[in-house]
Each structure stands twice: as structure tokens, then as C-alpha cells.
Amino acid sequence: MKKKIRLLIQLQHCDNRMKEISKRKEAGPLKIKKAEDNLRNAEREIEEESGRLDTLKKERRKIEQEVQELDGKIEKSGVKLSQIKSNKEYTAALKEIDDLKKAKFITEDKIIAMMEKIAQLDQGVAEHNSRLKELQAEAEKSKQQIMKEIAILDKELAALEKKRQVFTKEMDADILKKYLFLRERRNGLAISAVVTGVCQTCHLGIPPQKFNELIRGNNLMTCPHCNRIIYWGEDEDFQEAETML
């Protein structure tokens, strides 16, 4: 019976390790996806900033055109002023030139404000482009590292699968069937050590008479509380089996 329990312990540890490796493998693609999402977000931010920058530059060119048009009007009004003879028309022409100059001043202030915004956006786009290159390099490095880790995990999984096949072939069919049944219904844990009379999975005490029977190790026993297969965890042979993988 001791040999059968040792096989069960080794099979359980083998399955535990395979489950752990599978979870680590699943985490790899998620990390890659997260890095790719960060890249897409950075690219979208740059695209939005670049769009705002282009819009501002177009608006600045439009306003600069308005300034040129105002200069033309001021120049024409100046020529017109030299040809006016009546005081009333002269006063009106002076007011027109003054209004045009005020409009030009206000428009030039707008250009200055827009140039400051454009300079800020230019700097922001440059900084984000630099950060994007860093993210791209980090993502590629991370992806290569994750792919290497997955390759290593695949090899370890293949080795464990071979060991598992050996354990299941050596195990009695009825015991294996019971193990698989319990493993499926007990969150992957079909067997549990009992230490100082306490099941190490459900953490409830084993009745003294049953615990004494467990120590003798003549029969395959189950926990009266969680129904898992149990073994005496203080047995040196079983402790050795726990560390053999």
C-alpha cells in the first residue's frame, strides 16, 4: 500500500506542477497583449496630438493670411488718405486705418498665442514619439523573453507528461479512477497529507482511531471531512516522495 500511496503523491505533485506551468504559459500572451495595448494607446495619443497640431498650424496660416490682407487694406487706406481733401472724409479715413491697425494687432496676438500652443504640442509630440520608441523596444524585448520562457515551460511540461504516464501506468486502475474523480471535484487536489492528526487541506482533525490506522498504512484512507485520499505526512518515505519531482 505504501508504494501505491507514494505513486499517488508523485502523481499529485506532477499534476500540481503541470497546472502551475500551464497558468504561467497563459500569463505570457496576456503580458504580450498588455504591452501591445500600451503601444496602441501611445500611438493613438501621438495621432491625436499630431491632429491637433496640424489643425493649429492650418489655423495659424489662415490668420497669417488675414494679417496680410489687413496690411493690404491699411496700405490702400493710406494711399486713399493722401488723396482726400475734405476734413470729414480725412477723419473717416483715419478712423478706418486705426480700426484696421487694431484688428491687425488683435490678430497678431492670436498668432503669438497659437505659436506658443504649437511649440508646446511640438514638444509633446516629440516626447511621446521618444517614449513610443522606448515602449516598442521594451515590448519587443519582453516578447522575446516571454517566448523563450514559454519554450522552456513547454519542455518542462513535456518531461512532466512523460513522468505522469509512468505513474499512471504503474498505478492500480481503481485507485487511479478514484484519484481522477476526486481531483476533478476537489479543485485539482485529490490527496492530502495529515500532520499531527490534522488534514493539511481542509485543516480539520482526523479522529484518533482513524489517525492510528492511517499511521499503520495498511489501507487507502480518505479524510472524513473533505473526502480526499489522505496519508501520514510525517512518514519519511512519503516526505521523500513529495520532493522527487
Short mmCIF file of C-alpha atoms in Angstrom, two decimals:
data_model
loop_
_atom_site.label_atom_id
_atom_site.label_comp_id
_atom_site.label_asym_id
_atom_site.label_seq_id
_atom_site.Cartn_x
_atom_site.Cartn_y
_atom_site.Cartn_z
CA MET A 1 0.00 0.00 0.00
CA LYS A 2 2.90 2.33 0.76
CA LYS A 3 4.14 2.09 -2.82
CA LYS A 4 0.66 2.93 -4.11
CA ILE A 5 0.44 5.99 -1.89
CA ARG A 6 3.92 7.10 -2.99
CA LEU A 7 2.73 6.90 -6.59
CA LEU A 8 -0.34 8.93 -5.70
CA ILE A 9 1.81 11.60 -4.03
CA GLN A 10 4.10 11.78 -7.04
CA LEU A 11 1.16 11.92 -9.45
CA GLN A 12 -0.49 14.69 -7.45
CA HIS A 13 2.72 16.73 -7.35
CA CYS A 14 3.20 16.12 -11.05
CA ASP A 15 -0.33 17.36 -11.81
CA ASN A 16 0.13 20.35 -9.50
CA ARG A 17 3.32 21.32 -11.29
CA MET A 18 1.72 20.91 -14.71
CA LYS A 19 -1.21 23.07 -13.64
CA GLU A 20 1.16 25.74 -12.36
CA ILE A 21 3.17 25.71 -15.59
CA SER A 22 0.00 25.94 -17.68
CA LYS A 23 -1.04 29.05 -15.73
CA ARG A 24 2.37 30.60 -16.30
CA LYS A 25 2.07 29.83 -20.01
CA GLU A 26 -1.34 31.51 -20.13
CA ALA A 27 0.10 34.60 -18.43
CA GLY A 28 2.72 35.06 -21.18
CA PRO A 29 0.35 36.01 -24.02
CA LEU A 30 -1.57 38.27 -21.62
CA LYS A 31 1.64 40.18 -20.86
CA ILE A 32 2.36 40.50 -24.57
CA LYS A 33 -1.18 41.76 -25.20
CA LYS A 34 -0.83 44.32 -22.40
CA ALA A 35 2.42 45.63 -23.90
CA GLU A 36 0.78 45.82 -27.33
CA ASP A 37 -2.21 47.67 -25.85
CA ASN A 38 0.16 50.19 -24.25
CA LEU A 39 1.81 50.68 -27.63
CA ARG A 40 -1.54 51.24 -29.34
CA ASN A 41 -2.57 53.75 -26.66
CA ALA A 42 0.71 55.63 -27.09
CA GLU A 43 0.30 55.65 -30.87
CA ARG A 44 -3.29 56.90 -30.52
CA GLU A 45 -2.18 59.73 -28.22
CA ILE A 46 0.50 60.78 -30.71
CA GLU A 47 -2.00 60.61 -33.55
CA GLU A 48 -4.47 62.80 -31.63
CA GLU A 49 -1.75 65.31 -30.68
CA SER A 50 -0.47 65.38 -34.25
CA GLY A 51 -4.03 66.04 -35.45
CA ARG A 52 -4.42 68.95 -33.03
CA LEU A 53 -1.02 70.25 -34.12
CA ASP A 54 -1.96 70.13 -37.82
CA THR A 55 -5.24 71.90 -37.09
CA LEU A 56 -3.47 74.68 -35.19
CA LYS A 57 -0.90 75.13 -37.95
CA LYS A 58 -3.67 75.44 -40.55
CA GLU A 59 -5.46 77.98 -38.35
CA ARG A 60 -2.22 79.94 -37.92
CA ARG A 61 -1.67 80.06 -41.68
CA LYS A 62 -5.25 81.25 -42.11
CA ILE A 63 -4.78 84.03 -39.54
CA GLU A 64 -1.42 85.00 -41.05
CA GLN A 65 -3.29 85.39 -44.34
CA GLU A 66 -5.76 87.66 -42.55
CA VAL A 67 -2.84 89.79 -41.30
CA GLN A 68 -1.53 90.09 -44.86
CA GLU A 69 -4.98 91.12 -46.03
CA LEU A 70 -5.18 93.72 -43.26
CA ASP A 71 -1.75 95.06 -44.26
CA GLY A 72 -3.06 95.40 -47.82
CA LYS A 73 -6.13 97.26 -46.63
CA ILE A 74 -4.04 99.57 -44.44
CA GLU A 75 -1.77 100.30 -47.36
CA LYS A 76 -4.74 101.08 -49.65
CA SER A 77 -6.31 103.26 -46.98
CA GLY A 78 -3.01 105.18 -46.66
CA VAL A 79 -2.96 105.83 -50.40
CA LYS A 80 -6.60 106.87 -50.25
CA LEU A 81 -5.83 109.18 -47.33
CA SER A 82 -3.30 111.17 -49.37
CA GLN A 83 -5.95 111.86 -52.00
CA ILE A 84 -8.69 113.06 -49.62
CA LYS A 85 -9.35 116.80 -49.49
CA SER A 86 -12.30 117.23 -47.10
CA ASN A 87 -11.78 117.08 -43.32
CA LYS A 88 -14.78 114.80 -42.85
CA GLU A 89 -13.50 112.20 -45.28
CA TYR A 90 -9.99 112.55 -43.85
CA THR A 91 -11.25 111.90 -40.31
CA ALA A 92 -13.24 108.90 -41.51
CA ALA A 93 -10.21 107.53 -43.36
CA LEU A 94 -8.01 107.94 -40.26
CA LYS A 95 -10.58 106.05 -38.18
CA GLU A 96 -10.69 103.30 -40.80
CA ILE A 97 -6.88 102.97 -40.70
CA ASP A 98 -6.92 102.97 -36.89
CA ASP A 99 -9.60 100.24 -36.83
CA LEU A 100 -7.60 98.16 -39.32
CA LYS A 101 -4.43 98.50 -37.20
CA LYS A 102 -6.34 97.48 -34.06
CA ALA A 103 -7.73 94.45 -35.88
CA LYS A 104 -4.23 93.59 -37.08
CA PHE A 105 -2.86 93.92 -33.53
CA ILE A 106 -5.57 91.59 -32.15
CA THR A 107 -4.97 89.10 -34.97
CA GLU A 108 -1.19 89.12 -34.38
CA ASP A 109 -1.82 88.44 -30.68
CA LYS A 110 -3.82 85.40 -31.73
CA ILE A 111 -0.90 84.23 -33.86
CA ILE A 112 1.52 84.62 -30.94
CA ALA A 113 -0.80 82.62 -28.65
CA MET A 114 -1.18 79.94 -31.29
CA MET A 115 2.58 79.75 -31.83
CA GLU A 116 3.04 79.10 -28.09
CA LYS A 117 0.46 76.29 -28.24
CA ILE A 118 2.10 74.89 -31.37
CA ALA A 119 5.51 74.92 -29.66
CA GLN A 120 4.05 73.05 -26.65
CA LEU A 121 2.35 70.49 -28.87
CA ASP A 122 5.52 70.07 -30.94
CA GLN A 123 7.45 69.31 -27.77
CA GLY A 124 4.72 66.95 -26.54
CA VAL A 125 4.67 65.03 -29.82
CA ALA A 126 8.47 64.76 -29.80
CA GLU A 127 8.46 63.48 -26.20
CA HIS A 128 5.69 60.97 -26.93
CA ASN A 129 7.50 59.76 -30.05
CA SER A 130 10.61 59.21 -27.95
CA ARG A 131 8.56 57.37 -25.32
CA LEU A 132 6.89 55.31 -28.06
CA LYS A 133 10.29 54.13 -29.30
CA GLU A 134 11.19 53.11 -25.74
CA LEU A 135 7.89 51.24 -25.38
CA GLN A 136 8.44 49.50 -28.71
CA ALA A 137 11.92 48.38 -27.64
CA GLU A 138 10.65 47.25 -24.23
CA ALA A 139 7.70 45.40 -25.77
CA GLU A 140 9.92 43.57 -28.26
CA LYS A 141 12.42 42.64 -25.55
CA SER A 142 9.61 41.46 -23.27
CA LYS A 143 8.01 39.46 -26.09
CA GLN A 144 11.28 37.68 -26.91
CA GLN A 145 11.84 36.90 -23.22
CA ILE A 146 8.29 35.59 -22.79
CA MET A 147 8.60 33.39 -25.89
CA LYS A 148 11.84 31.92 -24.50
CA GLU A 149 10.14 31.26 -21.15
CA ILE A 150 7.20 29.58 -22.89
CA ALA A 151 9.61 27.36 -24.85
CA ILE A 152 11.29 26.32 -21.57
CA LEU A 153 7.90 25.69 -19.95
CA ASP A 154 6.83 23.58 -22.94
CA LYS A 155 9.90 21.37 -22.46
CA GLU A 156 9.19 21.04 -18.75
CA LEU A 157 5.55 20.18 -19.48
CA ALA A 158 6.61 17.50 -21.95
CA ALA A 159 9.00 15.98 -19.37
CA LEU A 160 6.30 16.02 -16.70
CA GLU A 161 3.81 14.43 -19.06
CA LYS A 162 6.22 11.53 -19.61
CA LYS A 163 6.62 11.10 -15.84
CA ARG A 164 2.86 11.26 -15.42
CA GLN A 165 2.39 8.49 -17.94
CA VAL A 166 4.83 6.33 -15.97
CA PHE A 167 2.97 7.00 -12.70
CA THR A 168 -0.45 6.24 -14.18
CA LYS A 169 0.77 3.01 -15.85
CA GLU A 170 2.20 1.73 -12.56
CA MET A 171 -0.93 2.65 -10.59
CA ASP A 172 -3.87 0.32 -9.98
CA ALA A 173 -6.78 1.19 -12.27
CA ASP A 174 -9.28 1.51 -9.39
CA ILE A 175 -7.01 3.85 -7.42
CA LEU A 176 -6.28 5.96 -10.49
CA LYS A 177 -10.01 6.20 -11.20
CA LYS A 178 -10.65 7.35 -7.62
CA TYR A 179 -7.79 9.87 -7.84
CA LEU A 180 -9.09 11.36 -11.10
CA PHE A 181 -12.63 11.51 -9.72
CA LEU A 182 -11.52 13.37 -6.59
CA ARG A 183 -9.14 15.64 -8.46
CA GLU A 184 -11.93 16.77 -10.74
CA ARG A 185 -14.27 17.53 -7.82
CA ARG A 186 -11.79 18.88 -5.28
CA ASN A 187 -10.22 21.78 -7.17
CA GLY A 188 -7.36 19.69 -8.50
CA LEU A 189 -6.32 18.29 -5.09
CA ALA A 190 -7.22 14.63 -4.70
CA ILE A 191 -4.84 13.70 -1.87
CA SER A 192 -3.70 15.42 1.31
CA ALA A 193 -1.10 14.89 3.97
CA VAL A 194 -2.18 14.51 7.59
CA VAL A 195 0.25 16.08 10.07
CA THR A 196 -0.22 15.90 13.86
CA GLY A 197 -3.68 14.47 13.24
CA VAL A 198 -4.86 17.35 11.03
CA CYS A 199 -5.69 17.19 7.32
CA GLN A 200 -3.43 19.78 5.67
CA THR A 201 -6.02 20.69 3.03
CA CYS A 202 -9.30 21.13 4.93
CA HIS A 203 -7.44 21.76 8.25
CA LEU A 204 -9.79 19.61 10.28
CA GLY A 205 -8.77 16.95 12.75
CA ILE A 206 -8.83 13.22 11.99
CA PRO A 207 -10.45 11.02 14.67
CA PRO A 208 -7.73 9.34 16.82
CA GLN A 209 -8.70 5.80 15.87
CA LYS A 210 -8.67 6.66 12.18
CA PHE A 211 -5.38 8.52 12.58
CA ASN A 212 -3.76 5.49 14.18
CA GLU A 213 -5.00 3.36 11.28
CA LEU A 214 -3.53 5.94 8.88
CA ILE A 215 -0.12 5.68 10.54
CA ARG A 216 -0.13 1.92 10.14
CA GLY A 217 -0.66 2.48 6.40
CA ASN A 218 -2.36 -0.79 5.59
CA ASN A 219 -5.33 0.69 3.74
CA LEU A 220 -6.11 3.53 1.39
CA MET A 221 -7.98 6.04 3.53
CA THR A 222 -9.94 9.25 2.95
CA CYS A 223 -10.48 12.34 5.08
CA PRO A 224 -13.88 12.15 6.88
CA HIS A 225 -14.37 15.86 6.22
CA CYS A 226 -13.16 16.68 2.67
CA ASN A 227 -13.17 13.06 1.35
CA ARG A 228 -9.68 13.41 -0.15
CA ILE A 229 -7.27 10.47 -0.06
CA ILE A 230 -5.02 11.01 2.95
CA TYR A 231 -1.58 9.83 4.01
CA TRP A 232 0.60 10.30 7.07
CA GLY A 233 2.66 13.37 6.19
CA GLU A 234 5.29 12.65 8.86
CA ASP A 235 6.34 9.39 7.21
CA GLU A 236 9.88 9.85 5.84
CA ASP A 237 9.15 7.76 2.74
CA PHE A 238 6.19 9.97 1.87
CA GLN A 239 8.18 13.12 2.57
CA GLU A 240 10.81 11.86 0.16
CA ALA A 241 8.14 11.19 -2.49
CA GLU A 242 6.96 14.81 -2.14
CA THR A 243 10.38 16.09 -3.23
CA MET A 244 11.20 13.64 -6.02
CA LEU A 245 9.84 15.67 -8.98
#
